[in-house]
Amino acid sequence: NKEPLAPSTHHANSRRSFSNFKMFLAALSYAYFAKTLSGSYMKSTITQLERRFDIPSYLIGVIDGSFEIGNLLVIAFVSYFGAKLHRPKIIAAGCILMSLGTFLIAMPHFIIGRYKIETTFRASANSTSQLSPCPVSSLESSRAALPSEGCEQESSISMWMYVLLGNVLRGIGETPVQPLGISYIDDYAQSENAALYIGCVQTIAIIGPVFGFLLGSLCAKIYVDVGYVDMETITITPDDARWVGAWWLGYLVAGTVTLLSAVPFWFLPKSLPVPVDKHDSVCTPEQTRFIKDADSPTLDHKIRPEEPTNLHMMANEFVPTLKILLGNPVYIIYLGVTIIQFNSLIGMVTYKPKYIEQHYGQSASKANFLMDWLGMINIPAVALGMFSGGVVMKKFKLGVMGAAKFAFGTSLLGFFLSFLFLAMGCENSKVAGITVSYTGVDDLSYQEQSLFSDCNSGCLCSTKEWDPVCGENGITYISPCLAGCTSSSGSGRNMVFDNCRCVSVTNVQPGNITASLGQCSPRRSCDGVFPYFLALSVLSSFVISLGGTPGLMLLVRCIKPELKSLALGIHTLATRTLACTTAGIPAPIYFGAIIDTTCLKWAYSTCGGKGACRIYNTSSYRIVYLGLTLGLRAVSFFLCVWGFALLKRHIKREEKEALSNQNGELESLRKDENSSMHCEQFILSPDCNPERETRL
């Protein structure tokens, strides 16, 4: 036997282990912050990526969902083998992979070349200082319609594929952070402190999206090719549908932040001393050499033994247990409701910044800022809702059925509140030939022929470009040519187009009719509606989150105690593979595809293919976006009704079994009591059993 360690050595080891644990807790909190910052920044750049790579919304959905693809590729492998290896170093490797994936997303900016702004401006034949917005020869018009020289080379490989692959790599790298990090805390923290530590980590994670959307807002204000072009020559502003911000800059920042999170994990040990309250009941002298003696209260830990795992036994026990769990109909209905509601949630969150942009006429920068501001308000509201739900359960001592009814009621109330979003609509922007006629009458049209009128018939205009100008009449025209303008003055953003014949059609004032660069200002009617939209978003988030804690307790209480851990694990896996595969992968895709059907004017890529959407039918966008979100939640409520019936039957069956067991115990007690009385009367009888009397 080895000699016991001196008290001073015990005390030093205890201090060292606690210091290592604090370092791990801080490192994991920072890693959580880094990964949520990167994820929210990805959401904030959706519009920028769509415009930069000229791709429709459904492809953006594919890119956004690729993170979950990477996660699912390795989640089973990492979850099983990671716990048996050096967990801090595996987390460090995951953080490095996340940072590499984030840098890979930014890489296309450095190899794709400069961003070419879609424009119809052409230099006049007899002057280098004036621009001719109205081409009068077929040769000049045909040149504008031809693909650029770099089309063949640029189309040989789609640059957005690098973004997709980088996001897949991010998903792979993120996999070990949560399961291995949380299990490490749970293994080496005091039982009464583990929940507090995990709560601290989750709280830090909530801060990440706040900084992510703030970073997205700042980068969206900076031009994509800043430092490479003369900003005086840029004729568009951040409010323009063609504006692309410095999306790549934020990924470099996020990648650096993520890379730094890997450093502390390399210096942490594979294992730490295990708290006393987690000691095994049977230990060998070798295993108990760090257990504190009765005379030495200075050491509170011991080293946990590394026990070999019987994989064959685990496999034999796992399958029957899984069958029992999946045979619980209430549990299956709960999973179904969770999956459908996650579909609704993820699809809505993915396209919410774009919805704010398109529907309420906000720039990408302002939309991201508002999402950040909304997040800072929503986070306390959701936290308060979750806490209040737990308080209600405790105060009113809600059982399984009570928790189910409370969770259903709050979700249903939030559902009805969300219908108010449909009433918070804005009219379409006035764009000649698309949402209004050239005479100013509302006339929605998807046909390109409606872009032509007598006022611009003298110019050979192209309908492919989106180069909007705002007329004095408050109507936006797709290009100076289609506005009937014949000359221009000024340069850069101060350029003004003169003699615009189409503008004069709705303008009663005589004289020179002009148009300026860019779309006309957003609709004023939206200014009064938008604050109510933000307030309702916070209120509905609070109401829905009230049912979060009761819903989780319902999951725990509707199954047998010995199946709780497996049930929670399967629930997490289902929400990742089905709710985050069905929601994380398809939901952004089919949300994006349906949103694309409301597009009124498409841009065209370098090679002439369909690119990003420039303007949407605002009313249709609102209906399909909110309608799909509410429709999915409505489907989940039908499942809830079915679940209530199954839960009621389940509770009755449990009550009958409990009553039957109770009656059996009472009958047994009566028999023992009668036998005892018989023994008292015939104390010397040989049939009397003294052991039974003692047991009673």
XYZ file of C-alpha atoms in Angstrom:
696
model
C 0.000 0.000 0.000
C 1.148 3.460 -0.857
C 1.572 5.971 1.921
C -1.195 8.565 2.168
C -0.453 12.019 0.862
C 0.342 14.750 3.347
C -2.488 17.231 4.146
C -0.587 20.059 2.474
C -0.270 17.998 -0.707
C -3.979 17.170 -0.545
C -4.809 20.837 -0.162
C -2.581 21.814 -3.106
C -4.155 19.150 -5.328
C -7.619 20.341 -4.356
C -6.757 23.958 -5.188
C -5.207 22.923 -8.511
C -8.218 20.846 -9.540
C -10.659 23.617 -8.632
C -8.561 26.082 -10.616
C -8.630 23.750 -13.627
C -12.396 23.390 -13.303
C -12.872 27.166 -13.220
C -10.657 27.476 -16.295
C -12.737 24.849 -18.108
C -15.974 26.599 -17.126
C -14.695 29.944 -18.431
C -13.339 28.363 -21.640
C -16.615 26.541 -22.337
C -18.629 29.711 -21.739
C -16.435 31.556 -24.221
C -16.763 28.697 -26.747
C -20.553 28.856 -26.420
C -20.420 32.612 -26.958
C -18.229 32.176 -30.061
C -20.423 29.528 -31.692
C -23.684 31.411 -31.117
C -22.080 34.629 -32.371
C -21.057 32.897 -35.617
C -24.465 31.280 -36.042
C -26.412 34.515 -35.588
C -24.021 36.370 -37.889
C -24.770 33.770 -40.585
C -28.484 34.587 -40.218
C -27.755 38.310 -40.531
C -25.874 37.899 -43.837
C -28.605 36.000 -45.696
C -29.611 38.992 -47.827
C -25.982 39.973 -48.465
C -25.077 36.476 -49.689
C -28.193 36.313 -51.847
C -27.251 39.539 -53.617
C -23.510 38.887 -53.838
C -23.832 35.458 -55.441
C -27.074 36.203 -57.327
C -28.920 33.204 -55.931
C -32.604 32.754 -54.970
C -33.907 32.308 -51.438
C -34.223 28.529 -51.562
C -30.461 28.177 -52.192
C -29.851 30.426 -49.209
C -31.968 27.941 -47.280
C -29.695 25.113 -48.449
C -26.619 27.044 -47.288
C -28.177 27.864 -43.925
C -29.229 24.251 -43.344
C -25.811 22.848 -44.268
C -24.651 23.552 -40.706
C -26.986 20.836 -39.424
C -25.791 18.455 -42.149
C -22.246 18.742 -40.839
C -23.473 18.336 -37.283
C -25.393 15.166 -38.046
C -22.488 13.584 -39.926
C -20.482 13.113 -36.737
C -22.869 13.576 -33.808
C -23.211 9.845 -33.056
C -19.464 9.239 -33.379
C -18.496 12.210 -31.200
C -21.170 11.566 -28.562
C -20.144 7.931 -28.102
C -16.357 7.964 -28.425
C -15.710 11.526 -27.265
C -16.663 10.766 -23.665
C -13.985 8.024 -23.512
C -11.190 10.219 -24.907
C -9.612 13.543 -23.873
C -12.736 15.728 -23.872
C -11.094 19.178 -23.549
C -8.767 18.487 -26.494
C -11.640 17.182 -28.624
C -13.552 20.383 -27.881
C -10.427 22.368 -28.825
C -10.217 20.494 -32.133
C -13.896 21.244 -32.732
C -13.340 24.967 -32.122
C -10.460 24.950 -34.623
C -12.690 23.262 -37.210
C -15.407 25.856 -36.573
C -12.940 28.685 -37.119
C -11.579 27.108 -40.308
C -15.126 26.719 -41.609
C -15.862 30.361 -40.800
C -12.724 31.505 -42.643
C -13.678 29.281 -45.601
C -17.043 31.058 -45.850
C -15.214 34.384 -46.291
C -12.765 33.011 -48.876
C -14.893 33.610 -52.033
C -14.617 37.349 -51.511
C -10.882 37.187 -52.173
C -11.102 35.031 -55.312
C -14.348 36.083 -56.982
C -13.205 39.558 -57.983
C -14.884 42.910 -57.478
C -18.646 43.246 -57.145
C -20.208 44.629 -60.324
C -23.187 46.851 -59.635
C -26.071 46.193 -61.975
C -26.512 49.398 -63.991
C -27.755 50.701 -67.341
C -25.420 53.720 -67.514
C -23.515 53.979 -70.761
C -21.031 56.681 -71.812
C -22.238 58.987 -74.558
C -20.559 58.614 -77.941
C -19.492 62.251 -78.179
C -18.639 62.947 -74.553
C -16.805 61.254 -71.744
C -18.349 63.395 -69.026
C -22.032 62.897 -69.838
C -24.052 59.704 -69.576
C -26.746 58.632 -71.990
C -29.542 56.829 -70.105
C -31.566 56.429 -73.280
C -29.871 54.178 -75.892
C -31.222 54.927 -79.332
C -29.350 52.347 -81.446
C -29.926 48.592 -81.494
C -26.152 48.018 -81.262
C -25.892 49.941 -78.005
C -28.890 48.133 -76.562
C -27.644 44.676 -77.561
C -24.270 45.296 -75.922
C -26.017 45.942 -72.639
C -27.808 42.605 -72.874
C -24.721 40.489 -73.627
C -23.089 38.471 -70.831
C -19.766 39.755 -69.602
C -16.467 38.309 -70.780
C -15.823 36.573 -67.464
C -19.115 34.684 -67.584
C -17.758 31.331 -68.698
C -14.888 31.351 -66.210
C -17.019 32.565 -63.305
C -19.822 30.071 -63.915
C -17.438 27.093 -64.056
C -17.616 26.893 -60.264
C -20.313 28.455 -58.114
C -18.650 30.498 -55.435
C -21.512 29.937 -53.026
C -20.380 26.305 -52.761
C -17.453 27.506 -50.638
C -19.936 29.122 -48.260
C -21.912 25.874 -48.073
C -18.801 23.759 -47.420
C -17.593 26.220 -44.802
C -20.924 26.019 -43.011
C -20.786 22.196 -43.096
C -17.337 22.403 -41.502
C -18.743 24.734 -38.846
C -21.405 22.160 -38.074
C -18.839 19.381 -37.714
C -16.691 21.502 -35.399
C -19.619 22.538 -33.211
C -20.654 18.938 -32.468
C -18.422 18.177 -29.431
C -18.882 21.513 -27.663
C -22.258 20.897 -26.067
C -22.353 17.147 -25.231
C -18.747 16.844 -24.076
C -18.654 20.227 -22.366
C -21.844 19.757 -20.371
C -20.947 16.171 -19.412
C -17.495 17.346 -18.227
C -19.128 19.917 -15.938
C -21.647 17.405 -14.648
C -18.903 14.853 -13.915
C -16.563 17.104 -11.950
C -18.870 19.657 -10.282
C -20.586 19.238 -6.940
C -24.097 17.872 -7.538
C -25.791 20.912 -6.029
C -23.680 23.302 -8.182
C -23.818 21.534 -11.554
C -27.151 23.075 -12.597
C -25.892 26.558 -11.658
C -22.713 26.139 -13.707
C -24.621 24.842 -16.731
C -27.083 27.735 -16.375
C -24.183 30.206 -16.422
C -22.843 28.664 -19.630
C -26.276 28.842 -21.266
C -26.652 32.466 -20.175
C -23.347 33.417 -21.797
C -24.501 31.605 -24.941
C -27.582 33.849 -25.106
C -25.329 36.917 -25.312
C -23.678 35.597 -28.501
C -26.596 36.376 -30.872
C -26.774 39.934 -29.544
C -23.196 40.576 -30.660
C -23.706 38.514 -33.830
C -26.571 40.657 -35.126
C -24.778 43.819 -33.995
C -21.721 42.746 -35.999
C -24.000 42.033 -38.955
C -25.505 45.498 -38.697
C -22.081 47.177 -38.670
C -20.709 45.143 -41.589
C -23.849 45.704 -43.674
C -23.167 49.457 -43.611
C -19.677 48.987 -45.105
C -19.454 48.462 -48.867
C -18.388 44.944 -49.886
C -15.225 46.100 -51.725
C -14.178 48.761 -49.260
C -10.477 49.508 -49.625
C -10.416 48.257 -53.225
C -12.628 50.836 -54.943
C -13.067 54.587 -54.829
C -16.220 55.087 -52.758
C -16.908 58.344 -54.607
C -17.686 56.292 -57.713
C -20.275 54.114 -55.922
C -23.732 55.319 -56.943
C -25.828 53.207 -54.551
C -26.580 53.457 -50.831
C -27.298 50.803 -48.161
C -31.026 51.311 -48.798
C -30.655 50.107 -52.397
C -31.707 46.542 -53.274
C -28.324 46.070 -55.029
C -26.222 47.088 -52.022
C -23.897 44.394 -50.677
C -22.190 45.046 -47.376
C -18.816 43.738 -46.174
C -20.285 40.336 -45.300
C -16.850 38.699 -45.417
C -15.421 41.019 -42.752
C -17.733 39.697 -40.055
C -16.757 36.106 -40.841
C -13.093 36.976 -40.354
C -13.947 38.512 -36.969
C -16.130 35.537 -35.967
C -13.477 33.064 -37.142
C -10.810 34.770 -35.052
C -13.054 34.805 -31.979
C -13.773 31.081 -32.452
C -10.104 30.230 -32.976
C -9.157 31.915 -29.698
C -11.732 29.793 -27.861
C -9.700 26.647 -28.660
C -6.553 27.776 -26.832
C -7.502 27.149 -23.146
C -8.764 23.616 -23.785
C -5.324 22.388 -24.842
C -3.975 23.052 -21.322
C -6.703 21.256 -19.396
C -6.369 17.690 -18.060
C -8.347 14.730 -19.326
C -10.036 14.289 -15.956
C -10.362 16.065 -12.624
C -10.898 14.826 -9.063
C -14.475 13.661 -8.608
C -16.565 15.305 -5.849
C -17.186 13.275 -2.710
C -20.938 13.102 -3.290
C -20.233 11.183 -6.510
C -17.934 8.549 -5.002
C -18.554 4.966 -5.946
C -19.846 2.743 -3.168
C -17.060 0.184 -3.549
C -13.440 1.294 -3.997
C -10.101 -0.407 -3.839
C -7.301 1.067 -1.688
C -5.597 2.245 -4.882
C -8.769 4.011 -5.994
C -9.405 5.628 -2.608
C -5.995 7.086 -2.007
C -7.368 10.630 -2.455
C -10.470 10.203 -0.332
C -10.306 12.544 2.626
C -9.688 11.030 6.020
C -11.946 11.718 8.973
C -9.182 13.788 10.549
C -8.383 15.710 7.344
C -11.202 17.896 5.998
C -8.902 19.577 3.503
C -9.570 17.248 0.529
C -12.970 16.808 -1.071
C -12.184 14.744 -4.166
C -10.909 11.456 -5.457
C -9.928 10.242 -8.865
C -12.661 8.334 -10.712
C -11.459 4.929 -11.937
C -11.416 4.226 -15.640
C -13.637 1.181 -16.047
C -13.749 -0.882 -19.242
C -17.015 -0.770 -21.114
C -18.881 -3.942 -22.078
C -20.161 -2.935 -25.506
C -21.984 -6.225 -26.031
C -23.958 -5.830 -22.802
C -24.756 -2.185 -23.620
C -26.076 -3.156 -27.057
C -28.203 -5.972 -25.647
C -29.769 -3.657 -23.060
C -30.190 -0.667 -25.359
C -32.509 -2.145 -27.996
C -35.189 -3.517 -25.614
C -35.139 -0.298 -23.595
C -35.508 1.776 -26.749
C -38.494 -0.349 -27.826
C -40.182 0.256 -24.481
C -39.588 4.019 -24.765
C -40.798 4.294 -28.366
C -43.800 2.193 -27.440
C -45.055 5.051 -25.261
C -47.644 6.835 -27.475
C -47.662 10.001 -25.339
C -43.898 10.338 -25.808
C -44.194 9.842 -29.572
C -46.892 12.526 -29.823
C -44.705 14.871 -27.770
C -41.832 14.334 -30.212
C -44.144 14.998 -33.167
C -45.405 18.275 -31.703
C -41.834 19.382 -30.942
C -40.637 18.614 -34.470
C -43.470 20.515 -36.167
C -43.155 23.545 -33.895
C -39.401 23.670 -34.476
C -40.113 23.709 -38.216
C -42.239 26.796 -37.718
C -39.722 28.468 -35.393
C -36.564 27.941 -37.463
C -38.216 28.906 -40.752
C -39.561 32.087 -39.180
C -36.271 33.097 -37.503
C -34.206 32.414 -40.637
C -36.147 34.864 -42.805
C -37.212 37.405 -40.183
C -34.451 39.940 -41.019
C -35.405 39.665 -44.699
C -39.080 40.075 -43.822
C -38.293 43.285 -41.927
C -36.290 44.521 -44.919
C -38.823 43.757 -47.611
C -42.073 44.369 -45.770
C -41.243 47.424 -43.698
C -38.755 49.007 -46.094
C -35.750 48.796 -43.769
C -32.163 48.486 -45.011
C -30.193 45.291 -44.337
C -28.080 47.154 -41.785
C -31.105 48.517 -39.943
C -32.901 45.152 -40.105
C -29.933 43.457 -38.433
C -29.758 46.224 -35.850
C -33.457 45.813 -35.125
C -33.026 42.040 -34.827
C -30.220 42.720 -32.358
C -32.372 45.192 -30.435
C -35.321 42.807 -30.574
C -33.080 40.019 -29.313
C -31.907 42.079 -26.339
C -35.559 42.620 -25.374
C -36.725 39.117 -26.280
C -34.048 37.340 -24.239
C -35.209 38.762 -20.866
C -38.840 38.226 -21.932
C -38.223 34.555 -22.773
C -36.182 34.031 -19.602
C -38.937 35.625 -17.518
C -41.530 33.463 -19.261
C -39.614 30.243 -18.584
C -39.094 31.214 -14.939
C -42.733 32.269 -14.483
C -43.909 28.966 -15.932
C -41.859 27.109 -13.334
C -43.233 29.318 -10.546
C -46.813 28.626 -11.667
C -46.158 24.880 -11.650
C -44.715 25.037 -8.150
C -47.368 27.336 -6.690
C -50.375 25.474 -8.050
C -48.695 22.049 -7.788
C -49.589 21.101 -11.352
C -49.531 17.427 -12.195
C -48.941 15.854 -15.609
C -52.349 16.825 -17.005
C -52.145 20.291 -15.437
C -48.718 20.899 -16.998
C -49.991 19.704 -20.383
C -53.030 22.007 -20.235
C -50.916 24.998 -19.166
C -48.348 24.454 -21.932
C -51.104 23.988 -24.519
C -52.991 27.072 -23.306
C -49.983 29.392 -23.491
C -49.015 28.063 -26.911
C -52.570 28.533 -28.166
C -52.702 32.094 -26.779
C -49.407 32.883 -28.519
C -50.839 31.386 -31.714
C -53.866 33.712 -31.633
C -51.653 36.707 -30.829
C -49.559 35.909 -33.921
C -52.636 36.422 -36.115
C -52.338 40.132 -35.342
C -49.144 40.165 -37.440
C -51.322 39.604 -40.514
C -53.085 42.894 -39.814
C -49.802 44.821 -39.564
C -49.344 45.113 -43.293
C -47.866 47.725 -45.592
C -48.832 48.490 -49.171
C -46.473 47.716 -52.019
C -43.842 50.242 -53.045
C -44.896 52.243 -56.066
C -42.813 50.910 -58.954
C -43.919 51.857 -62.458
C -44.876 48.861 -64.586
C -44.817 46.463 -61.630
C -47.063 47.671 -58.788
C -48.546 50.765 -60.467
C -49.136 51.781 -64.049
C -47.222 54.631 -65.669
C -50.221 56.852 -64.958
C -49.948 56.124 -61.214
C -52.914 53.727 -60.928
C -52.433 50.603 -58.763
C -51.943 47.735 -61.167
C -49.941 44.686 -60.025
C -48.166 42.954 -62.910
C -45.676 40.109 -63.305
C -45.317 40.639 -67.083
C -42.244 42.335 -68.561
C -44.338 43.953 -71.283
C -45.984 46.167 -68.665
C -42.601 47.886 -68.169
C -42.946 49.618 -71.541
C -45.119 52.631 -72.258
C -45.484 55.349 -74.837
C -43.340 57.643 -72.706
C -40.255 55.410 -73.062
C -40.916 54.030 -76.537
C -38.247 56.288 -78.018
C -35.519 54.424 -76.110
C -34.394 50.851 -76.666
C -34.533 49.910 -72.971
C -33.527 46.595 -71.449
C -35.815 44.964 -68.872
C -33.040 42.788 -67.417
C -31.290 45.410 -65.295
C -32.429 46.819 -61.974
C -31.132 50.388 -61.777
C -33.929 52.265 -59.989
C -34.501 55.998 -60.009
C -37.016 58.008 -58.005
C -39.156 60.486 -59.916
C -40.447 63.760 -58.566
C -43.902 62.180 -58.482
C -42.825 59.679 -55.773
C -42.874 56.695 -58.141
C -39.843 54.430 -58.589
C -38.772 53.475 -62.126
C -36.692 50.368 -62.828
C -34.099 52.349 -64.772
C -33.533 55.889 -66.098
C -34.229 54.534 -69.553
C -37.664 53.171 -68.596
C -38.380 56.511 -66.872
C -37.926 58.122 -70.293
C -34.964 60.267 -69.180
C -32.805 61.579 -72.031
C -29.897 63.262 -70.241
C -28.073 63.389 -66.932
C -25.990 65.754 -64.849
C -23.709 65.413 -61.867
C -21.710 62.347 -60.876
C -21.694 59.553 -58.302
C -24.570 59.508 -55.854
C -25.424 63.108 -56.768
C -26.319 62.239 -60.348
C -29.674 63.604 -61.547
C -31.555 62.591 -64.711
C -33.350 65.232 -66.727
C -36.263 65.400 -69.155
C -37.881 62.227 -67.817
C -41.002 61.909 -69.961
C -42.640 59.117 -67.919
C -42.381 61.168 -64.731
C -44.158 64.086 -66.412
C -47.169 61.864 -67.227
C -48.309 62.016 -63.565
C -46.819 65.450 -62.836
C -49.061 68.455 -63.565
C -46.255 70.965 -63.092
C -44.603 72.048 -66.361
C -40.868 72.339 -66.845
C -37.870 70.035 -66.590
C -38.938 66.797 -64.862
C -36.072 65.034 -63.087
C -35.363 61.753 -61.318
C -32.681 60.917 -58.771
C -30.728 57.729 -58.136
C -32.221 55.015 -55.946
C -35.686 53.916 -54.922
C -38.149 56.364 -53.448
C -38.415 56.542 -49.671
C -40.269 53.721 -47.903
C -44.000 54.001 -47.425
C -44.864 56.359 -44.583
C -47.768 54.161 -43.455
C -45.223 51.565 -42.270
C -43.594 53.987 -39.848
C -46.603 53.818 -37.549
C -47.094 50.042 -37.853
C -43.538 48.885 -37.296
C -43.277 49.714 -33.539
C -46.414 47.637 -32.931
C -44.811 44.761 -34.837
C -41.793 44.872 -32.526
C -43.938 45.104 -29.385
C -46.123 42.176 -30.455
C -43.011 40.090 -31.202
C -41.828 40.520 -27.604
C -45.273 39.856 -26.108
C -45.869 36.678 -28.137
C -42.381 35.384 -27.253
C -43.122 35.856 -23.537
C -46.513 34.130 -23.734
C -45.211 31.132 -25.676
C -42.187 30.722 -23.372
C -44.511 30.471 -20.350
C -45.217 26.895 -21.423
C -41.560 25.949 -21.842
C -40.924 24.630 -18.328
C -44.289 22.821 -17.964
C -43.722 21.258 -21.387
C -40.337 19.922 -20.312
C -41.803 18.557 -17.083
C -44.495 16.830 -19.121
C -41.775 15.069 -21.089
C -40.077 13.900 -17.896
C -43.249 12.796 -16.094
C -44.999 10.913 -18.874
C -42.363 8.162 -18.859
C -40.968 5.695 -16.343
C -38.233 7.065 -14.046
C -35.618 4.604 -15.291
C -36.169 5.817 -18.887
C -35.748 9.558 -18.218
C -32.147 9.868 -19.377
C -32.772 7.903 -22.561
C -35.975 9.825 -23.250
C -34.222 13.177 -22.930
C -31.394 11.936 -25.150
C -33.770 10.689 -27.851
C -35.696 13.960 -27.622
C -32.486 15.941 -28.160
C -31.500 13.694 -31.059
C -34.966 13.985 -32.615
C -34.992 17.766 -32.408
C -31.548 17.774 -34.007
C -32.178 15.199 -36.720
C -35.882 15.760 -37.384
C -36.735 19.150 -35.926
C -33.330 20.514 -36.853
C -33.011 18.292 -39.885
C -36.595 18.778 -40.885
C -36.451 22.283 -39.528
C -32.768 23.023 -39.857
C -32.405 21.662 -43.379
C -35.723 21.631 -45.270
C -37.543 24.438 -43.410
C -35.288 27.256 -44.707
C -35.426 25.614 -48.146
C -39.194 25.362 -48.482
C -39.723 28.687 -46.707
C -37.322 30.247 -49.219
C -38.936 28.495 -52.194
C -42.399 29.729 -51.205
C -41.103 33.256 -50.593
C -39.555 33.188 -54.090
C -43.041 32.761 -55.596
C -43.917 36.293 -54.431
C -41.053 37.925 -56.355
C -42.124 40.598 -58.848
C -38.744 41.434 -60.405
C -35.726 39.153 -60.607
C -32.153 40.198 -61.180
C -30.064 38.299 -63.694
C -26.663 36.788 -63.067
C -23.524 37.454 -65.086
C -24.383 34.660 -67.503
C -28.015 35.675 -67.914
C -29.558 33.245 -65.424
C -32.037 34.153 -62.710
C -30.350 35.823 -59.743
C -31.637 37.449 -56.554
C -35.074 39.017 -56.213
C -35.158 42.824 -56.321
C -38.744 43.499 -55.257
C -41.485 41.344 -53.740
C -45.247 41.548 -53.664
C -45.475 42.774 -50.085
C -48.977 41.474 -49.396
C -48.255 38.011 -50.801
C -44.935 37.867 -48.938
C -46.697 38.603 -45.644
C -49.386 35.991 -46.272
C -47.074 33.123 -47.270
C -44.427 33.867 -44.624
C -46.811 34.246 -41.706
C -49.335 31.785 -43.116
C -46.778 28.972 -43.352
C -45.541 29.718 -39.832
C -49.067 29.688 -38.382
C -50.117 26.708 -40.497
C -47.362 24.489 -39.106
C -48.283 25.467 -35.557
C -51.949 24.722 -36.271
C -51.005 21.198 -37.377
C -49.157 20.706 -34.083
C -52.318 21.637 -32.161
C -54.257 18.826 -33.839
C -51.561 16.459 -32.628
C -51.920 17.984 -29.146
C -55.637 17.107 -29.065
C -54.746 13.523 -29.909
C -52.030 13.650 -27.270
C -54.495 14.825 -24.604
C -56.700 11.801 -25.255
C -53.724 9.445 -25.009
C -52.417 11.206 -21.901
C -55.808 10.953 -20.183
C -55.942 7.244 -20.953
C -52.342 6.869 -19.771
C -53.097 8.590 -16.445
C -56.206 6.460 -15.837
C -54.209 3.306 -16.488
C -51.492 4.439 -14.079
C -54.111 5.263 -11.430
C -55.702 1.825 -11.806
C -52.329 0.128 -11.479
C -51.486 2.240 -8.420
C -54.896 1.488 -6.856
C -54.482 -2.218 -7.575
C -51.028 -2.224 -5.991
C -52.359 -0.295 -3.000
C -55.230 -2.761 -2.518
C -52.771 -5.648 -2.699
C -50.595 -4.060 -0.026
C -53.621 -3.428 2.226
C -54.752 -7.023 1.805
C -51.263 -8.209 2.737
C -51.283 -5.999 5.826
C -54.680 -7.344 6.884
C -53.438 -10.914 6.571
C -50.343 -10.119 8.638
C -52.490 -8.363 11.246
C -54.875 -11.314 11.520
C -51.941 -13.673 11.824
C -50.461 -11.518 14.597
C -53.728 -11.536 16.531
C -53.896 -15.280 16.134
C -50.393 -15.546 17.580
C -51.370 -13.438 20.578
C -54.288 -15.726 21.335
C -52.300 -18.907 20.844
C -48.848 -17.804 21.814
C -47.702 -21.308 22.430
C -49.184 -22.665 19.229
C -46.558 -24.261 17.003
C -48.266 -22.729 13.929
C -47.426 -19.233 15.050
C -44.433 -17.690 13.237
C -42.506 -15.207 15.432
C -40.714 -13.771 12.378
C -44.008 -12.681 10.826
C -44.984 -10.901 14.029
C -41.691 -9.093 14.125
C -41.967 -8.128 10.465
C -45.441 -6.674 10.975
